[in-house]
Amino acid sequence: MDYVNNDDDQTSYDLLLKRVWRNERCSPTLLPYEKELVETVDLAIKDQDSCIEELRKMSKDSTTDFMISLLELELDRLNSYHRDRLKKIQQFHAHLLANKSEFDMMSPLEQKFCEQFTDLFEKHFNNCCFLSGIPEKLQKLNLQYMIVKPEVDNHVFVHVLEDLGDVQVGDAELEMNSGDFVCMKFSDIASLVEQQKVELV
């Protein structure tokens, strides 16, 4: 997705961040990392951080307090986006490492975190837990049976953002028009979420 570096587009950044954050929060899977948007918003927040301090030093009126609240809300939303992603990485770490296409959806820092978390997880089971107290031939972890996978067949609520016409949903076709709200399996709509033609609610 293209992001324009322009102060006039701050509102669109806010709306995009809300959508990306909400999609990540409602999705049963880890969605592709929105590098450009996150970096743009993060840079804007760092610039605004000094503004927040200046605003706090200025007169305490309702307008100043409101401005500070808006700036802090944007920071909270970005932090929440990162927390949601880290939670999914911890939950699905072995699955993400075993699937290159899903591993590539993470940022380089998230990939490093996933690898280190998996190493710690395996060391914990091998060294600290009950495994050291059982016969050696039973100690080997069978990770294939321990891998937690996202439940992509869970149903999600979707808000359609543009006219899509007839969309294949399982064995049937469903007409999806801008503004429609639909409940369907995430697996049937995942690609449209990634393309931001629909948003999760």
Coordinates of C-alpha atoms in Angstrom, one line a residue:
M1 CA 0.0 0.0 0.0
D2 CA 1.2 3.5 -0.8
Y3 CA 1.5 6.1 1.9
V4 CA 2.0 9.8 1.1
N5 CA 4.2 11.9 3.3
N6 CA 2.1 15.0 3.7
D7 CA 0.8 16.7 6.8
D8 CA -2.7 17.0 5.1
D9 CA -2.8 13.2 5.1
Q10 CA -2.6 12.8 8.9
T11 CA -6.3 12.0 9.1
S12 CA -5.9 9.3 6.5
Y13 CA -2.9 7.9 8.4
D14 CA -5.1 7.8 11.5
L15 CA -7.9 6.0 9.7
L16 CA -5.4 3.5 8.1
L17 CA -3.8 2.8 11.5
K18 CA -7.3 2.2 13.0
R19 CA -8.1 -0.2 10.3
V20 CA -4.8 -2.0 10.4
W21 CA -5.0 -2.2 14.2
R22 CA -8.6 -3.5 14.2
N23 CA -7.8 -6.0 11.4
E24 CA -4.9 -7.4 13.4
R25 CA -6.9 -7.5 16.6
C26 CA -9.8 -9.3 15.0
S27 CA -7.9 -11.7 12.7
P28 CA -7.2 -15.2 14.0
T29 CA -3.9 -15.2 12.0
L30 CA -0.9 -12.9 11.9
L31 CA -1.5 -10.4 9.0
P32 CA 1.3 -8.9 6.9
Y33 CA 3.4 -6.3 8.7
E34 CA 2.4 -2.8 7.5
K35 CA 6.0 -1.5 7.4
E36 CA 5.4 1.9 5.6
L37 CA 2.4 2.9 7.6
V38 CA 3.9 1.9 11.0
E39 CA 7.2 3.7 10.2
T40 CA 5.3 6.8 9.0
V41 CA 3.1 6.9 12.1
D42 CA 6.0 6.1 14.4
L43 CA 8.1 8.9 13.0
A44 CA 5.1 11.3 13.3
I45 CA 4.6 10.2 16.9
K46 CA 8.3 10.8 17.8
D47 CA 8.0 14.3 16.3
Q48 CA 4.8 14.8 18.3
D49 CA 6.4 13.5 21.5
S50 CA 8.2 16.8 22.0
C51 CA 5.0 18.6 21.2
I52 CA 3.2 16.7 24.0
E53 CA 5.8 17.9 26.5
E54 CA 5.5 21.5 25.2
L55 CA 1.7 21.3 25.4
R56 CA 1.9 20.0 29.0
K57 CA 4.1 23.0 29.9
M58 CA 1.7 25.4 28.3
S59 CA -1.5 26.6 29.8
K60 CA -3.9 24.0 31.1
D61 CA -7.0 24.5 29.2
S62 CA -9.5 22.0 27.7
T63 CA -8.2 22.5 24.1
T64 CA -4.6 21.6 25.2
D65 CA -5.8 18.6 27.2
F66 CA -7.8 17.4 24.2
M67 CA -4.8 17.7 21.9
I68 CA -2.6 15.8 24.3
S69 CA -5.3 13.1 24.5
L70 CA -5.4 12.7 20.7
L71 CA -1.7 12.4 20.4
E72 CA -1.5 9.8 23.2
L73 CA -4.4 7.9 21.7
E74 CA -2.5 7.5 18.5
L75 CA 0.6 6.2 20.4
D76 CA -1.6 3.8 22.4
R77 CA -3.1 2.4 19.2
L78 CA 0.3 1.8 17.6
N79 CA 1.6 0.1 20.8
S80 CA -1.6 -2.0 20.9
Y81 CA -0.9 -3.1 17.3
H82 CA 2.6 -4.2 18.2
R83 CA 1.3 -6.0 21.4
D84 CA -1.4 -7.9 19.4
R85 CA 1.3 -9.1 16.9
L86 CA 3.7 -10.2 19.6
K87 CA 0.9 -12.1 21.3
K88 CA 0.2 -14.0 18.1
I89 CA 3.9 -14.6 17.5
Q90 CA 4.2 -16.2 20.9
Q91 CA 1.1 -18.3 20.4
F92 CA 2.0 -19.5 16.9
H93 CA 5.8 -19.3 17.0
A94 CA 6.5 -22.9 15.8
H95 CA 3.8 -22.6 13.0
L96 CA 5.4 -19.3 11.8
L97 CA 8.9 -20.8 11.7
A98 CA 7.6 -23.8 9.7
N99 CA 5.8 -21.7 7.1
K100 CA 8.1 -19.3 5.1
S101 CA 5.2 -17.3 3.6
E102 CA 3.8 -16.6 7.0
F103 CA 7.3 -16.0 8.5
D104 CA 7.9 -13.4 5.8
M105 CA 4.8 -11.5 7.0
M106 CA 6.8 -10.4 10.0
S107 CA 9.1 -7.5 10.3
P108 CA 12.8 -8.3 10.8
L109 CA 12.6 -7.6 14.5
E110 CA 9.5 -9.8 14.8
Q111 CA 11.3 -12.6 13.0
K112 CA 14.2 -12.3 15.4
F113 CA 11.8 -12.3 18.4
C114 CA 10.0 -15.4 17.0
E115 CA 13.3 -17.3 16.6
Q116 CA 14.6 -16.4 20.0
F117 CA 11.2 -17.2 21.7
T118 CA 11.2 -20.6 20.0
D119 CA 14.8 -21.3 21.2
L120 CA 13.8 -20.3 24.8
F121 CA 10.6 -22.4 24.6
E122 CA 12.6 -25.5 23.5
K123 CA 15.3 -24.9 26.1
H124 CA 12.7 -24.5 28.8
F125 CA 11.1 -27.9 28.0
N126 CA 14.5 -29.7 27.6
N127 CA 16.2 -28.3 30.7
C128 CA 13.7 -27.0 33.2
C129 CA 10.6 -29.0 32.9
F130 CA 9.7 -32.6 33.4
L131 CA 11.5 -33.8 30.3
S132 CA 14.8 -34.1 32.1
G133 CA 13.2 -36.6 34.6
I134 CA 11.9 -39.1 32.1
P135 CA 13.7 -41.7 30.0
E136 CA 15.9 -40.3 27.3
K137 CA 14.1 -42.0 24.4
L138 CA 10.9 -40.2 25.5
Q139 CA 12.5 -36.8 26.0
K140 CA 12.5 -35.8 22.3
L141 CA 9.9 -33.2 21.6
N142 CA 7.7 -34.0 18.7
L143 CA 7.1 -30.5 17.6
Q144 CA 4.7 -31.5 14.7
Y145 CA 2.1 -32.5 17.3
M146 CA 2.8 -29.4 19.5
I147 CA 2.4 -26.8 16.9
V148 CA -0.4 -24.4 17.6
K149 CA -2.0 -23.2 14.3
P150 CA -4.3 -20.3 13.8
E151 CA -8.0 -21.3 13.5
V152 CA -8.7 -19.8 10.1
D153 CA -12.1 -21.4 9.9
N154 CA -13.4 -19.2 12.8
H155 CA -16.1 -16.8 11.7
V156 CA -15.4 -13.1 11.6
F157 CA -17.6 -10.0 11.0
V158 CA -16.6 -8.1 7.9
H159 CA -17.3 -4.6 6.7
V160 CA -17.0 -4.3 2.9
L161 CA -15.1 -1.2 1.8
E162 CA -15.7 -1.3 -1.9
D163 CA -18.0 -3.0 -4.4
L164 CA -16.6 -6.5 -5.0
G165 CA -19.4 -8.1 -7.0
D166 CA -19.7 -11.9 -6.6
V167 CA -17.1 -13.4 -4.2
Q168 CA -16.5 -17.1 -3.9
V169 CA -17.4 -18.1 -0.3
G170 CA -16.9 -21.8 0.3
D171 CA -19.1 -23.6 -2.3
A172 CA -21.3 -20.6 -3.0
E173 CA -21.0 -17.0 -4.4
L174 CA -22.0 -14.0 -2.4
E175 CA -22.5 -10.5 -3.8
M176 CA -20.6 -8.0 -1.7
N177 CA -21.2 -4.3 -2.1
S178 CA -19.6 -1.3 -0.4
G179 CA -21.0 -0.8 3.1
D180 CA -22.3 -4.4 3.6
F181 CA -21.6 -6.2 6.8
V182 CA -21.1 -10.0 6.6
C183 CA -20.3 -12.8 8.9
M184 CA -18.1 -15.5 7.3
K185 CA -15.2 -17.8 7.8
F186 CA -11.9 -16.0 7.9
S187 CA -10.3 -18.4 5.4
D188 CA -12.9 -17.3 2.8
I189 CA -12.0 -13.6 3.2
A190 CA -8.4 -13.5 4.3
S191 CA -7.0 -12.3 0.9
L192 CA -9.5 -9.5 0.8
V193 CA -8.5 -8.4 4.3
E194 CA -4.8 -8.4 3.3
Q195 CA -5.8 -6.3 0.2
Q196 CA -7.8 -4.0 2.5
K197 CA -10.9 -4.3 0.4
V198 CA -12.7 -5.3 3.5
E199 CA -12.1 -4.7 7.2
L200 CA -12.8 -6.8 10.3
V201 CA -15.1 -5.5 12.9

